[in-house]
């Protein structure tokens, strides 16, 4: 009997030189996820830099500017798999000026690995990355205490850092985290458990990644189905899109937002095959029992737990664009499959937000949005602001409902 394996999306973050790229490179190398030609290219680049052994960090530092400078300046996405699970990882930059890149990488992640250098402990960027993980409500956080080989694999050094980080996590409202002592350079506790730290009884990093629960939030949340396409077959209409949370069943009473009209699900297709039930995050087609005026951008929900329909949006935000966001700016708000015009009414007392700034914003939209609080649903509580002039992304937002 065949079994399906799931996918974990995770991001790495850490201060400069904490060893993020080396950790990811070690993870790819030791899990046999690197092709021979890739390894040879890394070995060649390492020799050109005067290094005798391959620098595994170069497996993720793909941009030429990164390789020349020895830093990570963009989000490097990598895909790999083990017999247990598939993985999509985002190796994000450590520099403070690239905070927006971490927000991009972590926004869809179910787990974030925050690295610290065992010699330096928790630094300002560590706290900033923890704050972003808390802001984005990333379900799982791993504190990877790296370079344990450079502190003699001492348990007391690990415990000191974990205690320090725990204090900041509590202040930030980060509910929990999993600490793992590692040495990315030599491979301790990355894929295989380390013989140098017998005082540590927990899993190696890959073991934890293979077993951490995924998809729990989407499965447990109320049903939310943003309509992406309307497919017409004569008089019959099918509404296609991704079920972003919860489940829908044939016979369910549903509500269409923002119109508020109700109907009943008459049919569900999953990959073109009729089904009685669909679960997030499946892409599906839905047929309603009644003819309703449903179009792209509408949201179909089931049950009594419905989203808030509002034109006044308050949110935590991270500004992503180089040009500032100012009070009075006219923008487009893209929420799931719906895009509406809006004006920036307030920026938490600030006159403007610059690139990489974290702040708060209040928006007034031209049409109502069916929003959930981001703390309840990351998918239907998130939105982006778009420049109506050129379509560029300006700001990422996390809705906060009263």
XYZ file of C-alpha atoms in Angstrom:
402
model
C 0.000 0.000 0.000
C 1.395 3.413 -0.958
C 1.699 6.175 1.558
C 1.947 9.911 0.979
C 4.560 12.032 2.698
C 3.905 15.586 3.755
C 5.903 18.771 3.256
C 7.500 21.036 5.847
C 8.275 24.617 4.917
C 10.939 26.082 7.194
C 13.195 29.118 7.321
C 16.587 29.797 8.838
C 17.591 33.043 10.489
C 20.497 34.289 12.559
C 23.025 37.049 12.976
C 25.885 37.504 10.528
C 28.491 34.704 10.774
C 26.350 32.558 13.047
C 26.628 29.854 10.403
C 23.180 29.691 8.805
C 24.353 28.879 5.322
C 26.861 26.350 6.631
C 24.116 24.657 8.631
C 21.832 24.454 5.603
C 24.698 23.228 3.444
C 25.532 20.553 6.008
C 21.877 19.559 6.163
C 21.739 19.160 2.386
C 25.109 17.404 2.174
C 24.640 14.924 5.006
C 21.086 14.067 3.972
C 22.454 13.121 0.500
C 20.476 15.934 -1.149
C 23.378 17.418 -3.143
C 24.124 16.425 -6.721
C 27.711 15.607 -7.656
C 28.024 18.578 -10.031
C 26.740 20.941 -7.341
C 29.335 19.649 -4.888
C 32.078 19.994 -7.485
C 31.034 23.595 -8.206
C 31.219 24.362 -4.496
C 34.622 22.692 -4.213
C 35.888 24.746 -7.175
C 34.566 28.011 -5.698
C 36.111 27.111 -2.332
C 39.524 26.480 -3.907
C 39.339 29.859 -5.632
C 38.888 31.406 -2.193
C 41.926 29.561 -0.827
C 39.997 26.968 1.164
C 41.263 23.389 1.205
C 37.870 21.785 1.939
C 34.492 22.552 0.331
C 32.648 25.425 2.013
C 29.165 23.956 2.368
C 27.715 27.436 2.899
C 28.095 27.975 -0.846
C 25.376 25.399 -1.486
C 22.883 28.072 -0.470
C 24.798 31.298 -1.136
C 23.870 31.176 -4.811
C 24.254 34.801 -5.889
C 27.664 35.829 -7.181
C 27.678 38.863 -4.886
C 27.070 36.560 -1.928
C 29.846 34.173 -2.884
C 32.327 37.008 -3.355
C 31.438 38.677 -0.063
C 30.887 35.516 1.957
C 27.480 36.698 3.190
C 23.835 35.936 2.470
C 21.913 38.882 0.991
C 18.836 37.209 -0.490
C 16.414 34.431 0.375
C 17.784 31.174 -1.060
C 15.093 28.524 -1.466
C 16.051 24.868 -1.572
C 13.975 21.736 -1.984
C 14.995 18.332 -0.669
C 13.447 15.187 0.700
C 14.104 12.230 2.948
C 12.132 8.973 3.006
C 10.025 10.532 5.763
C 9.175 14.031 4.512
C 9.674 16.658 1.803
C 11.197 20.006 2.730
C 11.118 23.548 1.357
C 13.689 25.690 3.132
C 14.339 29.409 2.937
C 17.821 30.511 3.994
C 17.277 34.152 4.949
C 19.805 36.981 5.438
C 21.256 37.911 8.795
C 21.934 41.609 8.240
C 19.475 44.035 9.824
C 18.994 45.798 6.454
C 17.553 42.554 5.076
C 14.876 42.102 7.737
C 12.266 42.183 4.967
C 13.860 39.097 3.427
C 13.415 37.160 6.655
C 9.784 38.250 6.801
C 9.355 36.979 3.246
C 10.983 33.643 4.011
C 9.245 33.045 7.335
C 5.784 34.256 6.345
C 4.789 30.887 4.889
C 7.016 28.737 7.114
C 5.681 26.355 9.715
C 9.047 26.305 11.467
C 11.913 28.746 11.894
C 15.451 27.839 12.891
C 17.130 30.702 14.735
C 20.881 30.242 14.958
C 23.164 31.697 17.574
C 26.930 31.455 17.802
C 27.757 29.593 21.022
C 30.655 32.012 21.607
C 28.492 35.143 21.337
C 25.141 33.939 22.654
C 21.970 35.946 22.152
C 22.681 39.215 20.315
C 20.500 42.043 19.011
C 19.751 40.294 15.705
C 18.791 37.110 17.586
C 16.215 39.094 19.506
C 15.013 40.741 16.299
C 14.584 37.405 14.560
C 12.744 36.017 17.582
C 10.477 39.073 17.486
C 9.695 38.446 13.813
C 8.977 34.772 14.502
C 6.592 35.852 17.268
C 5.011 38.537 15.066
C 4.469 36.071 12.214
C 3.117 33.427 14.596
C 5.443 30.759 13.225
C 4.091 27.543 14.829
C 7.490 26.001 15.671
C 10.809 27.644 16.565
C 14.150 25.847 16.886
C 17.002 27.565 18.716
C 20.101 26.048 17.118
C 23.123 26.850 19.275
C 25.860 26.545 16.661
C 29.668 26.234 16.850
C 29.505 24.117 19.988
C 32.896 22.710 18.959
C 34.413 26.145 19.606
C 33.244 26.171 23.243
C 34.435 22.658 23.995
C 30.925 21.172 23.674
C 30.248 22.494 27.183
C 26.723 21.908 28.489
C 26.886 24.994 30.713
C 27.478 27.237 27.667
C 24.430 25.758 25.950
C 22.274 26.112 29.075
C 23.327 29.748 29.522
C 22.236 30.661 26.003
C 18.956 28.744 26.252
C 18.093 30.498 29.509
C 18.898 33.918 28.019
C 16.800 33.238 24.910
C 13.911 31.903 27.020
C 13.699 35.238 28.836
C 13.394 37.165 25.575
C 10.929 34.639 24.165
C 8.649 35.122 27.158
C 8.739 38.919 26.738
C 7.866 38.578 23.042
C 5.006 36.166 23.605
C 6.796 33.353 21.776
C 4.936 30.367 23.238
C 7.677 27.744 23.004
C 10.905 26.786 21.288
C 13.116 23.715 20.933
C 16.844 24.183 21.702
C 19.374 21.960 19.893
C 23.183 22.195 20.294
C 24.943 21.777 16.935
C 28.182 22.227 15.070
C 27.336 22.853 11.434
C 30.986 22.835 10.394
C 31.651 19.254 11.503
C 28.065 17.976 11.507
C 27.326 17.458 15.193
C 23.567 17.005 15.781
C 22.668 18.193 12.281
C 21.709 14.930 10.587
C 23.233 12.467 13.053
C 23.383 12.719 16.824
C 26.710 13.878 18.182
C 29.096 11.687 20.150
C 30.652 14.840 21.605
C 27.564 15.891 23.609
C 26.338 12.871 25.533
C 24.697 15.273 28.005
C 22.132 16.174 25.316
C 19.272 13.701 25.105
C 17.156 15.337 22.417
C 16.948 14.735 18.654
C 19.359 15.826 15.952
C 18.057 18.705 13.851
C 16.942 16.620 10.854
C 15.261 14.116 13.156
C 13.258 16.943 14.694
C 12.384 18.375 11.272
C 11.156 14.972 10.134
C 8.839 14.510 13.091
C 7.477 17.945 14.013
C 3.713 18.150 13.318
C 2.780 20.051 10.153
C -0.502 21.376 8.831
C -2.130 21.377 12.259
C -3.227 25.026 12.133
C -4.820 24.714 8.697
C -6.619 21.494 9.581
C -8.021 22.771 12.879
C -9.070 26.236 11.681
C -12.571 27.092 10.391
C -13.219 26.418 6.705
C -12.018 29.228 4.451
C -12.198 28.921 0.662
C -11.140 32.022 -1.340
C -12.498 31.766 -4.880
C -9.772 31.997 -7.500
C -11.613 31.054 -10.690
C -15.213 30.690 -11.808
C -15.608 27.859 -14.316
C -18.843 27.750 -16.285
C -20.258 24.629 -17.935
C -23.515 25.817 -19.481
C -25.734 26.822 -16.566
C -23.514 25.077 -13.998
C -20.788 27.023 -12.202
C -17.808 25.538 -10.419
C -15.737 27.690 -8.081
C -12.055 26.764 -8.077
C -9.254 27.637 -5.689
C -7.313 26.437 -2.686
C -9.042 25.506 0.559
C -6.693 27.414 2.856
C -8.031 26.094 6.158
C -10.503 23.635 7.628
C -12.657 21.173 5.702
C -15.651 21.336 3.374
C -18.183 18.538 2.875
C -20.974 17.939 0.431
C -24.157 19.108 2.154
C -22.451 21.795 4.255
C -24.307 25.098 4.600
C -21.957 27.838 3.493
C -21.832 31.626 3.392
C -20.367 33.716 0.581
C -18.488 36.857 1.625
C -18.804 39.786 1.266
C -22.367 39.409 -0.060
C -23.527 37.320 2.922
C -25.568 35.002 0.710
C -25.921 31.410 1.881
C -26.182 28.144 0.003
C -25.291 24.465 0.264
C -22.397 22.540 -1.233
C -23.773 20.264 -3.950
C -20.469 18.854 -5.159
C -16.701 18.874 -4.589
C -13.955 17.958 -7.052
C -10.392 17.196 -5.948
C -7.991 16.887 -8.883
C -10.976 16.396 -11.159
C -12.409 13.522 -9.122
C -15.663 13.849 -7.213
C -15.201 13.767 -3.433
C -17.439 13.946 -0.396
C -14.979 15.994 1.646
C -11.946 18.228 1.057
C -9.251 19.289 3.506
C -6.829 22.211 3.575
C -4.557 22.820 1.719
C -6.133 20.947 -1.194
C -6.926 22.728 -4.450
C -10.551 21.999 -5.223
C -13.634 22.847 -7.246
C -16.934 23.523 -5.483
C -20.460 23.506 -6.891
C -23.281 25.182 -4.970
C -26.890 24.034 -4.879
C -28.174 27.515 -5.826
C -27.197 29.990 -8.502
C -25.309 32.707 -6.648
C -23.373 35.730 -7.796
C -19.936 34.496 -6.803
C -16.735 35.826 -8.381
C -12.981 35.820 -7.921
C -12.051 37.360 -4.592
C -15.149 36.153 -2.768
C -14.675 33.801 0.167
C -16.820 30.774 0.924
C -16.981 29.717 4.583
C -18.784 26.998 6.513
C -20.019 26.963 10.089
C -20.821 29.718 12.542
C -17.213 30.865 12.983
C -17.159 33.439 10.197
C -14.515 36.076 9.377
C -15.006 39.723 10.250
C -16.330 41.810 7.366
C -14.684 45.193 7.674
C -13.368 48.229 5.804
C -11.281 49.397 8.761
C -8.130 47.305 9.008
C -5.631 47.498 11.860
C -2.453 45.478 11.510
C 1.144 44.887 12.460
C 3.255 45.495 9.376
C 6.738 45.118 7.938
C 7.579 47.568 5.177
C 9.341 45.815 2.305
C 9.860 48.453 -0.377
C 12.714 50.900 -0.755
C 10.298 53.805 -1.107
C 8.662 54.799 2.208
C 5.039 54.175 3.146
C 3.365 57.377 4.313
C 0.099 58.363 5.949
C -2.327 59.322 3.192
C -0.829 56.958 0.603
C -3.326 55.293 -1.682
C -2.584 51.594 -2.041
C -4.089 48.281 -3.084
C -4.720 45.629 -0.446
C -4.368 42.042 -1.646
C -5.987 39.606 0.769
C -6.131 35.965 -0.390
C -7.597 36.295 -3.926
C -9.277 39.678 -3.350
C -7.711 43.046 -4.221
C -9.301 46.326 -3.103
C -8.326 49.989 -3.023
C -7.366 51.540 0.307
C -5.829 54.589 1.950
C -3.266 54.566 4.767
C -4.959 56.372 7.666
C -2.350 55.955 10.402
C 1.081 54.431 10.983
C 1.047 54.090 14.739
C 2.037 57.694 15.250
C 4.929 57.537 12.794
C 4.916 59.754 9.736
C 6.307 57.044 7.491
C 7.817 53.575 7.417
C 11.102 52.864 5.646
C 12.383 49.578 4.230
C 12.707 46.853 6.914
C 10.725 48.880 9.493
C 8.322 46.981 11.725
C 5.299 48.979 12.814
C 1.533 49.308 12.960
C -0.897 50.593 10.371
C -4.564 51.477 10.071
C -6.167 51.273 6.625
C -9.534 52.248 5.211
C -10.570 50.055 2.288
C -12.987 50.944 -0.506
C -14.714 47.564 -0.213
C -15.088 45.211 2.746
C -12.604 42.393 3.404
C -13.444 39.074 5.076
C -10.600 39.044 7.605
C -9.546 36.721 10.394
C -7.228 37.813 13.162
C -3.683 36.814 12.149
C -3.239 35.208 15.573
C -6.058 32.807 14.658
C -5.281 32.221 10.977
C -2.033 33.137 9.263
C -3.516 32.539 5.806
C -6.672 34.640 6.102
C -5.219 37.176 8.521
C -2.345 38.171 6.243
C -2.324 40.671 3.391
C 0.074 42.765 1.337
C -0.040 46.377 0.233
C 0.649 47.039 -3.441
C 1.659 50.197 -5.280
C -1.267 50.900 -7.650
C 1.066 52.702 -10.053
C 3.438 49.830 -10.875
C 2.098 46.763 -9.025
C 5.145 46.400 -6.779
C 4.806 44.981 -3.272
C 5.097 47.622 -0.559
C 4.235 46.145 2.832
C 3.310 42.883 4.521
C 0.467 43.063 7.041
C -0.895 40.890 9.851
C -4.467 41.829 10.744
C -5.411 42.536 14.360
C -9.144 42.396 14.962
C -10.724 44.205 17.930
